[in-house]
Short mmCIF file of C-alpha atoms and ligand atoms in Angstrom, two decimals:
data_model
loop_
_atom_site.label_atom_id
_atom_site.label_comp_id
_atom_site.label_asym_id
_atom_site.label_seq_id
_atom_site.Cartn_x
_atom_site.Cartn_y
_atom_site.Cartn_z
CA MET D 88 2.22 -34.43 55.09
CA LYS D 89 5.00 -32.29 53.78
CA LEU D 90 5.17 -34.47 50.63
CA LEU D 91 1.64 -34.14 49.88
CA LEU D 92 1.91 -30.21 50.25
CA LEU D 93 4.87 -30.26 47.93
CA LEU D 94 2.93 -32.62 45.60
CA ALA D 95 0.00 -30.17 45.68
CA VAL D 96 2.28 -27.16 45.02
CA GLY D 97 3.91 -28.97 42.10
CA LEU D 98 0.51 -29.78 40.56
CA ASP D 99 -0.59 -26.14 41.08
CA LEU D 100 2.48 -24.90 39.07
CA ALA D 101 2.03 -27.53 36.47
CA TRP D 102 -1.60 -26.45 35.96
CA ALA D 103 -0.54 -22.68 35.97
CA GLN D 104 1.84 -23.27 33.19
CA GLN D 105 -0.61 -25.55 31.17
CA ASP D 106 -3.03 -22.53 31.13
CA GLN D 107 -0.70 -20.66 28.93
CA SER D 108 0.96 -23.66 27.17
CA GLN D 109 -0.62 -22.84 23.71
CA VAL D 110 0.52 -19.30 23.84
CA PRO D 111 3.86 -18.88 22.38
CA VAL D 112 5.92 -15.85 23.78
CA GLN D 113 8.26 -13.58 21.90
CA GLN D 114 11.72 -15.00 22.15
CA GLY D 115 14.27 -12.93 23.81
CA PHE D 116 11.50 -10.46 24.97
CA SER D 117 12.57 -7.13 26.58
CA PRO D 118 10.11 -4.59 27.89
CA ASP D 119 12.02 -1.91 26.13
CA GLN D 120 10.64 -3.16 22.81
CA VAL D 121 7.17 -2.51 23.76
CA THR D 122 7.37 0.71 25.78
CA ARG D 123 6.20 3.43 23.36
CA ALA D 124 3.13 4.56 21.58
CA TRP D 125 0.91 2.23 19.65
CA LYS D 126 -2.12 2.12 17.43
CA THR D 127 -4.68 -0.63 17.51
CA LEU D 128 -5.47 -2.17 14.20
CA ASN D 129 -7.26 -5.41 15.04
CA LEU D 130 -9.35 -7.03 17.85
CA ALA D 131 -10.39 -10.61 17.91
CA SER D 132 -12.01 -12.91 20.58
CA THR D 133 -13.45 -16.34 21.12
CA ASN D 134 -16.56 -14.53 22.23
CA ARG D 135 -17.53 -11.75 19.63
CA SER D 136 -19.73 -9.52 21.87
CA VAL D 137 -16.60 -8.45 24.01
CA ILE D 138 -14.90 -6.80 21.16
CA GLU D 139 -18.10 -5.32 19.63
CA GLU D 140 -19.13 -1.67 20.40
CA GLY D 141 -19.80 -1.48 24.25
CA GLY D 142 -17.97 -4.68 24.85
CA ALA D 143 -15.41 -5.02 27.75
CA TYR D 144 -12.53 -5.49 25.43
CA ARG D 145 -13.64 -3.01 22.77
CA CYS D 146 -10.35 -1.23 23.72
CA PHE D 147 -7.68 0.77 21.86
CA MET D 148 -4.34 0.56 23.20
CA THR D 149 -2.40 3.81 22.77
CA GLY D 150 0.95 3.28 24.82
CA ILE D 151 2.98 1.06 27.32
CA VAL D 152 5.12 2.50 30.20
CA ARG D 153 7.64 0.50 32.26
CA LEU D 154 7.30 0.99 35.93
CA ALA D 155 10.30 0.88 38.37
CA ASN D 156 9.42 -2.67 39.56
CA GLY D 157 9.36 -4.02 36.09
CA ASN D 158 5.51 -3.99 35.70
CA LEU D 159 4.01 -2.51 32.60
CA ASN D 160 1.48 0.39 32.67
CA VAL D 161 -0.74 -0.04 29.62
CA THR D 162 -3.07 2.84 28.52
CA TYR D 163 -6.37 1.79 26.89
CA PHE D 164 -9.24 3.93 25.73
CA HIS D 165 -12.49 2.14 26.35
CA ARG D 166 -16.13 3.08 25.71
CA LYS D 167 -18.23 3.19 28.78
CA ASP D 168 -21.91 4.12 28.74
CA GLY D 169 -21.39 5.73 25.41
CA LYS D 170 -18.35 7.76 26.53
CA CYS D 171 -14.75 7.31 25.64
CA VAL D 172 -12.64 6.85 28.78
CA LYS D 173 -9.05 6.34 29.44
CA GLU D 174 -7.98 3.42 31.53
CA PHE D 175 -4.72 1.95 32.80
CA ILE D 176 -3.92 -1.76 33.31
CA VAL D 177 -1.04 -2.44 35.31
CA ALA D 178 0.42 -5.82 34.15
CA GLU D 179 2.36 -7.68 36.76
CA LYS D 180 5.41 -9.42 35.36
CA THR D 181 5.90 -13.21 35.98
CA ASP D 182 8.91 -15.54 35.82
CA ILE D 183 8.60 -15.67 31.98
CA PRO D 184 9.62 -12.78 30.06
CA GLY D 185 6.85 -11.42 27.97
CA ARG D 186 4.18 -12.93 30.12
CA TYR D 187 2.11 -10.67 32.69
CA THR D 188 -1.00 -11.13 34.82
CA PHE D 189 -3.56 -8.71 36.12
CA GLU D 190 -7.29 -8.66 37.37
CA TYR D 191 -9.88 -7.25 35.05
CA GLN D 192 -13.24 -8.97 35.33
CA GLY D 193 -11.32 -11.96 36.49
CA LYS D 194 -7.90 -13.25 36.22
CA ASN D 195 -6.02 -12.25 32.97
CA TYR D 196 -2.86 -13.58 31.43
CA LEU D 197 -1.17 -11.06 29.01
CA THR D 198 1.38 -12.61 26.62
CA PHE D 199 3.40 -10.73 24.16
CA VAL D 200 3.33 -13.15 21.29
CA ALA D 201 5.27 -11.32 18.74
CA VAL D 202 7.15 -7.97 18.87
CA THR D 203 8.89 -6.22 16.09
CA LYS D 204 9.62 -2.50 15.47
CA ASP D 205 6.54 -2.31 13.41
CA PHE D 206 3.89 -4.45 15.19
CA LEU D 207 3.03 -6.04 18.34
CA ILE D 208 0.63 -9.07 18.93
CA MET D 209 -0.96 -9.23 22.32
CA ASP D 210 -2.82 -12.26 23.83
CA TYR D 211 -5.20 -11.79 26.69
CA GLU D 212 -6.55 -15.12 28.41
CA ASN D 213 -9.27 -14.29 30.90
CA HIS D 214 -10.43 -16.73 33.48
CA TYR D 215 -13.66 -15.77 35.25
CA GLU D 216 -16.13 -18.12 37.02
CA GLY D 217 -14.70 -21.18 35.48
CA ASN D 218 -14.98 -19.69 31.84
CA THR D 219 -12.11 -18.89 29.72
CA LEU D 220 -12.18 -16.12 27.25
CA ILE D 221 -9.42 -15.28 24.71
CA VAL D 222 -8.76 -11.78 23.17
CA ALA D 223 -6.03 -11.36 20.44
CA GLU D 224 -4.96 -7.90 19.48
CA LEU D 225 -2.78 -6.52 16.80
CA HIS D 226 -1.12 -3.05 17.47
CA GLY D 227 1.04 -1.04 14.89
CA ARG D 228 3.85 1.41 15.41
CA THR D 229 1.72 3.19 12.86
CA LEU D 230 -1.46 2.04 11.07
CA LEU D 231 0.61 1.19 7.85
CA SER D 232 3.49 -0.60 9.58
CA GLY D 233 1.14 -2.55 11.72
CA LYS D 234 -0.19 -4.18 8.64
CA LEU D 235 3.06 -6.06 8.26
CA GLY D 236 1.88 -8.05 11.39
CA LEU D 237 -1.34 -9.34 9.79
CA VAL D 238 -0.08 -12.68 8.69
CA ALA D 239 1.49 -13.55 12.09
CA TYR D 240 -1.64 -12.27 13.76
CA LEU D 241 -4.16 -14.38 11.79
CA LYS D 242 -1.85 -17.34 12.25
CA HIS D 243 -2.28 -16.59 16.05
CA THR D 244 -6.01 -16.22 15.92
CA ALA D 245 -6.42 -19.55 14.14
CA ARG D 246 -4.06 -21.09 16.78
CA ARG D 247 -6.35 -19.80 19.46
CA GLY D 248 -9.41 -21.19 17.89
CA ILE D 249 -10.83 -17.69 16.96
CA VAL D 250 -12.97 -17.91 13.86
CA ALA D 251 -12.63 -15.44 11.01
CA GLY D 252 -15.98 -13.89 11.83
CA ASN D 253 -14.81 -12.84 15.14
CA ILE D 254 -11.87 -10.69 13.91
CA GLU D 255 -12.44 -7.04 13.56
CA ASP D 256 -10.46 -4.31 11.81
CA VAL D 257 -10.81 -1.29 14.01
CA SER D 258 -7.82 0.61 12.53
CA LEU D 259 -10.16 3.21 11.02
CA ASP D 260 -12.22 3.79 14.09
CA ARG D 261 -10.10 6.70 15.28
CA LYS D 262 -13.33 8.69 15.69
CA GLU D 263 -13.85 6.63 18.76
CA LEU D 264 -10.93 8.42 20.40
CA ALA D 265 -11.81 11.91 19.03
CA GLY D 266 -11.91 14.50 21.71
CA VAL D 267 -10.23 12.32 24.38
CA ARG D 268 -6.93 13.13 25.86
C1 NAG I 537 -20.08 -13.57 25.84
O1 NAG I 537 -19.86 -12.44 26.34
C2 NAG I 537 -21.13 -11.77 26.86
C3 NAG I 537 -20.80 -10.37 27.32
O2 NAG I 537 -19.71 -10.49 28.35
C4 NAG I 537 -21.85 -12.67 27.72
O3 NAG I 537 -23.06 -12.33 28.26
C5 NAG I 537 -22.03 -14.05 27.10
O4 NAG I 537 -22.53 -14.95 28.15
C6 NAG I 537 -20.70 -14.61 26.61
N1 NAG I 537 -20.92 -15.81 25.85
C7 NAG I 537 -20.25 -17.03 26.00
C8 NAG I 537 -20.59 -18.14 25.16
O5 NAG I 537 -19.57 -16.99 26.92
C1 NAG I 538 -0.18 4.67 34.96
O1 NAG I 538 -0.02 5.78 34.23
C2 NAG I 538 -0.85 6.71 34.52
C3 NAG I 538 -0.69 7.99 33.45
O2 NAG I 538 0.59 8.42 33.53
C4 NAG I 538 -0.87 7.21 36.01
O3 NAG I 538 -1.88 8.24 36.23
C5 NAG I 538 -0.90 6.12 36.91
O4 NAG I 538 -0.69 6.31 38.21
C6 NAG I 538 0.06 4.98 36.43
N1 NAG I 538 -0.08 3.91 37.12
C7 NAG I 538 0.99 3.40 37.98
C8 NAG I 538 0.54 2.02 38.82
O5 NAG I 538 1.95 3.75 37.94
#
């Protein structure tokens, strides 16, 4: 009985790891590298409608703060019913540095794929009612410096099976944030 239980736990773990096996995580990740202000340049998804106007992942990330327990507090601006609202995601750390989880329309895995002083590539894998949705985001320290991440970003979207038509440049959509603090 005990052996069966152990086996089940083992399988569970193997499954949990398998979920994210295609997503590389930044080697030597440290939260200090990402805790600052950011500007969103690109959004991409396996389902285009979620990153289009009004979509659940049509969001602009403006900053990341580290909490005392090691989790991350990520600030997003998101359009809701025609209004731009500020939202916070508390990403809970996992055993793997650079990989976090949180609940938002199902279970989400957040992976910091690439982190440099200029840009940040974030991968969201959402599991909801048996469906898997992938969202990949490119953020820059500034709009200009973020462009340095474009090649690595496009490599990542290709790796995740996101077609070119599902990648949006939102870097000039600052008006969506206008008037919101
Ligand atoms: C894409 O997302 C929209 C909005 O969430 C949803 O209604 C639709 O069913 C999704 N399409 C697929 C193929 O999952
Ligand atoms: C995240 O940051 C916001 C803004 O500072 C704050 O209101 C919120 O309480 C923070 N969340 C947590 C869990 O600390």
